[in-house]
Short mmCIF file of C-alpha atoms and ligand atoms in Angstrom, two decimals:
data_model
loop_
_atom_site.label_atom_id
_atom_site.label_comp_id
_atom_site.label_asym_id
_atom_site.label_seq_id
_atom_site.Cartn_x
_atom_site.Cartn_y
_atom_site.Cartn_z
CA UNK W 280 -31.72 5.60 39.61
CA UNK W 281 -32.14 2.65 37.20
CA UNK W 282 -28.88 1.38 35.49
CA UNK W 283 -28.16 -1.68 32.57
CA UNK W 284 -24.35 -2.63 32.47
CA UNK W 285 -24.04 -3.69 28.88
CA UNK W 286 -21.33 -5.83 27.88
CA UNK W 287 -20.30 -8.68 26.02
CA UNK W 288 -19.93 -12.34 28.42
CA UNK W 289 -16.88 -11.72 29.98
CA UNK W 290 -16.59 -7.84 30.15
CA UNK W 291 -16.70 -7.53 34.00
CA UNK W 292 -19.96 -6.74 34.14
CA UNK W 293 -20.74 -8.94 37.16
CA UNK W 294 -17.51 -7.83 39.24
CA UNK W 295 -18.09 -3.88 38.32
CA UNK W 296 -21.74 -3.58 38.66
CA UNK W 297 -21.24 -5.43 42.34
CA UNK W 298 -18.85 -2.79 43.18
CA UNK W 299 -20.64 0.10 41.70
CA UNK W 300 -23.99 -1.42 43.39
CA UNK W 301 -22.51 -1.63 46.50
CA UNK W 302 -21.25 2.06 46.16
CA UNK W 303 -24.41 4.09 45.03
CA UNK W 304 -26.74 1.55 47.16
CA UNK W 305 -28.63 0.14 44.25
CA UNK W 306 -30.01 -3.46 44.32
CA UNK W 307 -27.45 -5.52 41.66
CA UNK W 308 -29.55 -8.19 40.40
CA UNK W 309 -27.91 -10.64 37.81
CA UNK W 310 -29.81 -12.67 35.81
CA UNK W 311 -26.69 -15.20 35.47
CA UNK W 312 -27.15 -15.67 39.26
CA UNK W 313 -30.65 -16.10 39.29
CA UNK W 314 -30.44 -18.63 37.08
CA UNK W 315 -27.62 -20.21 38.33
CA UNK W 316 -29.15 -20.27 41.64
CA UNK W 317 -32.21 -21.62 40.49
CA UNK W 318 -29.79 -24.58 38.90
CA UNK W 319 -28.60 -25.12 42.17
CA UNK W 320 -31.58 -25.47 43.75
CA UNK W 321 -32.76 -27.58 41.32
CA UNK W 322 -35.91 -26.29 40.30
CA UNK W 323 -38.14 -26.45 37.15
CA UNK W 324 -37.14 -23.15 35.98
CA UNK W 325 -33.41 -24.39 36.60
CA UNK W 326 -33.88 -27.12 34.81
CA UNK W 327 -35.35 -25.37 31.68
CA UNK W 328 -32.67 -22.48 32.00
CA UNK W 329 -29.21 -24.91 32.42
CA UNK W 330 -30.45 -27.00 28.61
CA UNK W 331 -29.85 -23.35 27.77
CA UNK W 332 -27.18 -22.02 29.55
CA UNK W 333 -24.67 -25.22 28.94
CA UNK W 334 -25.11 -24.70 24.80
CA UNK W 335 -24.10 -20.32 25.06
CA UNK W 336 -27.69 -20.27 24.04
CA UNK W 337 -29.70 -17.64 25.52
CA UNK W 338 -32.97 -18.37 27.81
CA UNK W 339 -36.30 -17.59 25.96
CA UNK W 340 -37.31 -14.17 26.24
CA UNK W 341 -40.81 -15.26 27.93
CA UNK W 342 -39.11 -16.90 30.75
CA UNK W 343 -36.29 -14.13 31.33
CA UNK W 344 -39.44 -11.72 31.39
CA UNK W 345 -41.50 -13.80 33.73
CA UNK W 346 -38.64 -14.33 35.73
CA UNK W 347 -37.97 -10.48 35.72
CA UNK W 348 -41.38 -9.02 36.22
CA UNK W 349 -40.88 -11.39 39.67
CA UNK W 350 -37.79 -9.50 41.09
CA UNK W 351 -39.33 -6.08 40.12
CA UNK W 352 -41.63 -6.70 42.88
CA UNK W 353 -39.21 -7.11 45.61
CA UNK W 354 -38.79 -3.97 47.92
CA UNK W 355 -35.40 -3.61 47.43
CA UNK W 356 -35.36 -2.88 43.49
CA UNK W 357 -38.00 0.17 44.62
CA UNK W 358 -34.79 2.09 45.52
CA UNK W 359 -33.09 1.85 42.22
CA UNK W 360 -31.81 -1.33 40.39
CA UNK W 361 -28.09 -1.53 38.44
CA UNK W 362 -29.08 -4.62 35.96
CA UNK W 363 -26.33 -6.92 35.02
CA UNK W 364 -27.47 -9.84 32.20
CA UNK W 365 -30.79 -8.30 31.33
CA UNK W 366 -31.27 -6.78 28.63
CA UNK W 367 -30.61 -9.33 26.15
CA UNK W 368 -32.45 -8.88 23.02
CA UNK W 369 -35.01 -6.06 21.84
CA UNK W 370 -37.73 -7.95 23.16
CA UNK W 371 -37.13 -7.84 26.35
CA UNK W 372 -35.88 -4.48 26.58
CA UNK W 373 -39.31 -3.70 25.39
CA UNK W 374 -40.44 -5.72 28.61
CA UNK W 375 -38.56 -3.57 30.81
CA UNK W 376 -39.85 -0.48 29.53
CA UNK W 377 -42.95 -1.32 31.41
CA UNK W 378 -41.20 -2.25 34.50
CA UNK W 379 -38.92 0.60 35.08
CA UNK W 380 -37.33 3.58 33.71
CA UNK W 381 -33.78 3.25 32.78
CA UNK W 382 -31.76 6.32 33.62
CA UNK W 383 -28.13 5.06 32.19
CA UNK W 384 -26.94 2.94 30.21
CA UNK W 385 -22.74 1.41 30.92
CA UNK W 386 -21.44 -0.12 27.83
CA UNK W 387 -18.62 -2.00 28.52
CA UNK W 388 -16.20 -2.58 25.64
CA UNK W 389 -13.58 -5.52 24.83
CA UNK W 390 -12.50 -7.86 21.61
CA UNK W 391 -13.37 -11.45 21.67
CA UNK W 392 -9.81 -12.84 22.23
CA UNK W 393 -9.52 -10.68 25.42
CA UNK W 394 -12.61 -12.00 26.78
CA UNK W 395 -11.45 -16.29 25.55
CA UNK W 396 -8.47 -15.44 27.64
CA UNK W 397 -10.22 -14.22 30.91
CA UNK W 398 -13.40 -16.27 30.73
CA UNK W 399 -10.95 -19.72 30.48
CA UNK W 400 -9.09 -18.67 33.71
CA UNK W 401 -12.23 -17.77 35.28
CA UNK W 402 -13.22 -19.59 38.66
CA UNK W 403 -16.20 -19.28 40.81
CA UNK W 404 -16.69 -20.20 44.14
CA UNK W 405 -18.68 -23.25 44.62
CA UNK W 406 -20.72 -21.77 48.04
CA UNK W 407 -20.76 -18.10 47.94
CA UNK W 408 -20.77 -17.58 43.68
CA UNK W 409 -17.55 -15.14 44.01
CA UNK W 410 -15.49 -14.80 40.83
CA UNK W 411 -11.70 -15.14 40.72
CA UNK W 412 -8.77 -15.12 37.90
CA UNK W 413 -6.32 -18.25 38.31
CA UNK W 414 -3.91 -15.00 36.65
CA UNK W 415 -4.28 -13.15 40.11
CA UNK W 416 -5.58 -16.21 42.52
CA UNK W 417 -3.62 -19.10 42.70
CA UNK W 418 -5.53 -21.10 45.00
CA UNK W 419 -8.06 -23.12 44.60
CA UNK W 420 -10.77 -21.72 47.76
CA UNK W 421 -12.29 -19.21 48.15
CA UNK W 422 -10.20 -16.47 50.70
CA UNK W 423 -14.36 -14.96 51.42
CA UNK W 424 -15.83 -18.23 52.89
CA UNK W 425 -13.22 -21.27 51.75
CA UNK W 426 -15.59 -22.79 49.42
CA UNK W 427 -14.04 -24.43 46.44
CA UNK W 428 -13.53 -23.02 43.70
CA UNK W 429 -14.60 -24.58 39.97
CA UNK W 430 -14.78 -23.56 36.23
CA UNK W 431 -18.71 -22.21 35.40
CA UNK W 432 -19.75 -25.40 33.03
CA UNK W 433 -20.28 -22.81 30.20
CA UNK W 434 -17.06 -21.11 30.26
CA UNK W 435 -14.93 -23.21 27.53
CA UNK W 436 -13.23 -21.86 24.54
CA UNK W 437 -16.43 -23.46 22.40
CA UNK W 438 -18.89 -22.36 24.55
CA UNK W 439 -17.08 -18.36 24.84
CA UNK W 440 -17.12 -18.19 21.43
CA UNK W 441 -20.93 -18.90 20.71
CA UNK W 442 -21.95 -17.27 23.48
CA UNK W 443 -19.94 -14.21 22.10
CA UNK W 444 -21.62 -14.38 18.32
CA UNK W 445 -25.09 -14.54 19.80
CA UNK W 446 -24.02 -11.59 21.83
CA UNK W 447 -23.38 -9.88 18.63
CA UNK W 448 -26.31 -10.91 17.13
CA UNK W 449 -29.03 -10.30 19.36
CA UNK W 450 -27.55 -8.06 22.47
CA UNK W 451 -25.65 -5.39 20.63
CA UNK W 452 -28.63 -4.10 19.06
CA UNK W 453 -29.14 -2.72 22.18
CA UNK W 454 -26.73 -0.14 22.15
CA UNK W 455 -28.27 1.67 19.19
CA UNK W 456 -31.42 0.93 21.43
CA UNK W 457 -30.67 2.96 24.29
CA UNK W 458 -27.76 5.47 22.32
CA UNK W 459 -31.42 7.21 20.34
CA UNK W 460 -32.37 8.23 24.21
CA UNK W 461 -29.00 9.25 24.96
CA UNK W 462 -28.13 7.75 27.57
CA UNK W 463 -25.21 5.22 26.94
CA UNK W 464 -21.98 5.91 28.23
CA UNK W 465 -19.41 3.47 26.65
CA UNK W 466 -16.13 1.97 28.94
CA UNK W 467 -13.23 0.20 28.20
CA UNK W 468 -13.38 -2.85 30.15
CA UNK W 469 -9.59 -3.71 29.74
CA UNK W 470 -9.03 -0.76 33.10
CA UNK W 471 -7.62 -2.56 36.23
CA UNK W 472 -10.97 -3.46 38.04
CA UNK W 473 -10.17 -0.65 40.44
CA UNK W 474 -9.52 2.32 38.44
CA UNK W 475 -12.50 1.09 36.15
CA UNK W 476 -15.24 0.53 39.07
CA UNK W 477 -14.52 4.62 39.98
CA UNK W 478 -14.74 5.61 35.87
CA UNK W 479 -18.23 4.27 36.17
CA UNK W 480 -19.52 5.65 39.40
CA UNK W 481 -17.76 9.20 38.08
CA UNK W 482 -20.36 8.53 34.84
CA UNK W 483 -23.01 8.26 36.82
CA UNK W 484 -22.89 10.99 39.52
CA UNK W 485 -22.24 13.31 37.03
CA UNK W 486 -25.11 12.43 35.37
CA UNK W 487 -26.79 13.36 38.28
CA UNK W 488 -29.53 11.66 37.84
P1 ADP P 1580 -21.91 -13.95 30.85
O1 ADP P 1580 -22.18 -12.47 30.88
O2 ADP P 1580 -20.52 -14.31 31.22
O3 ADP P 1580 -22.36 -14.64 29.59
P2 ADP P 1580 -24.18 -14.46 32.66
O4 ADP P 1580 -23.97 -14.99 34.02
O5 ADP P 1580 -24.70 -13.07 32.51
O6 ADP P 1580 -22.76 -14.65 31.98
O7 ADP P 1580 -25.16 -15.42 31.83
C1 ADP P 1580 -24.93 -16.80 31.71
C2 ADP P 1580 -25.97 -17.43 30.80
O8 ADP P 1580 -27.28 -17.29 31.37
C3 ADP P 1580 -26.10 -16.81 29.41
O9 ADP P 1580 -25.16 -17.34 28.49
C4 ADP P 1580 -27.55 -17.18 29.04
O10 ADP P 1580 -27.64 -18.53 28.63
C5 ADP P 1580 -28.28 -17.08 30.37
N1 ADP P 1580 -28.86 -15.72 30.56
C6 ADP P 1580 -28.50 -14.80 31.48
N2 ADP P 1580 -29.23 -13.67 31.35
C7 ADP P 1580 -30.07 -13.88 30.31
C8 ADP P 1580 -31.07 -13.09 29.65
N3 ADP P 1580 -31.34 -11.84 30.05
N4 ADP P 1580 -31.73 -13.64 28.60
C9 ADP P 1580 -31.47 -14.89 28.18
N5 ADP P 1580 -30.56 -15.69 28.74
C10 ADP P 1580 -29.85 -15.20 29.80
ZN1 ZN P 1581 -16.91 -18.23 48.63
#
């Protein structure tokens, strides 16, 4: 089973489709952590990727593909991949029709001022890349593995917002995209995380896919 969380930045789609991943054993790959990791490490694709990243501007669709293509040939996405930051635009949904079949489609939905007011108290862990809310976590390590725990360089009000129109512009498409094969099941991401992460996985086994 193949799945693409949709969603606008800050919908949750990283923390549900870990969850829902974990649950129905399907490799979560994120193309925000790739990337991110590949900033880390300091690499030429990093270094392309953060000029990017740091603006809300997307990645060019060649490199996202490349990059893609890549981590379709690892063993684990042979038993079923939930995608979380790819998609992004037409094109390389087109891409990924040659990759895999996608068997569902999770639309996550929430307004922009919603996701200003969760992406500006979000925090990531510095060492393991887990995401907290200074609203729920006060502290500033991480309780998994006591790294520290900073603000994602791309996650000011500015940077929300633009990141937000070009997800109107050139990811939303998408939903009319998949909706003509049916298969897009649409969520409202304002649930508590909980309740939400079991919605989705009822979606999908019912789909029975
Ligand atoms: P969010 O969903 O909060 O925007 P992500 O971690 O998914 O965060 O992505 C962070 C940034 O990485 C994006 O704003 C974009 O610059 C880049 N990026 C991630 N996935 C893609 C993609 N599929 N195509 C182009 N750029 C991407
Ligand atoms: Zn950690």
């Amino acid at each position: 089973m193949n799945i693409i969380f949709l969603g606008p930045p800050g919908s949750g789609k990283g923390t549900m489709a870990e969850r829902v991943g974990k649950e129905m054993k399907l490799a979560h790959i994120s193309t925000g952590d790739i990337l991110r990791a590949e900033i880390k490490a300091g690499s030429e694709l990093g270094g392309l990727a953060k000029s990017y990243i740091d603006k809300g501007a997307l990645v060019p669709d060649s490199v996202i593909i490349d990059m893609m293509r890549e981590r379709f040939k690892q063993d684990d996405a042979k038993g079923g991949v939930l995608l979380d930051g790819f998609p992004r635009t037409v094109a390389q949904a087109e891409a990924l029709d040659s990759l895999t079949a996608i068997d569902a489609v999770i639309n996550l939905e929430v307004d922009v001022q919603v996701i200003v007011n969760r992406v500006i108290a979000r925090r990531v862990c510095e060492q393991c890349g887990c995401v907290y809310s200074v609203k729920t976590h006060a502290a500033s390590d991480c309780s998994k593995c006591g790294g520290k725990l900073v603000i994602r360089p791309d996650d000011n009000e500015q940077t929300v917002r633009e990141r937000f129109r070009v997800y109107e512009e050139q990811t939303q498409p998408l939903i009319d995209f998949y909706a003509q094969r049916g298969i897009v099941s649409n969520v409202d991401a304002t649930m508590p995380i909980e309740e939400e992460a079991a919605y989705i996985i009822d979606i999908l086994n019912t789909e029975k896919i």
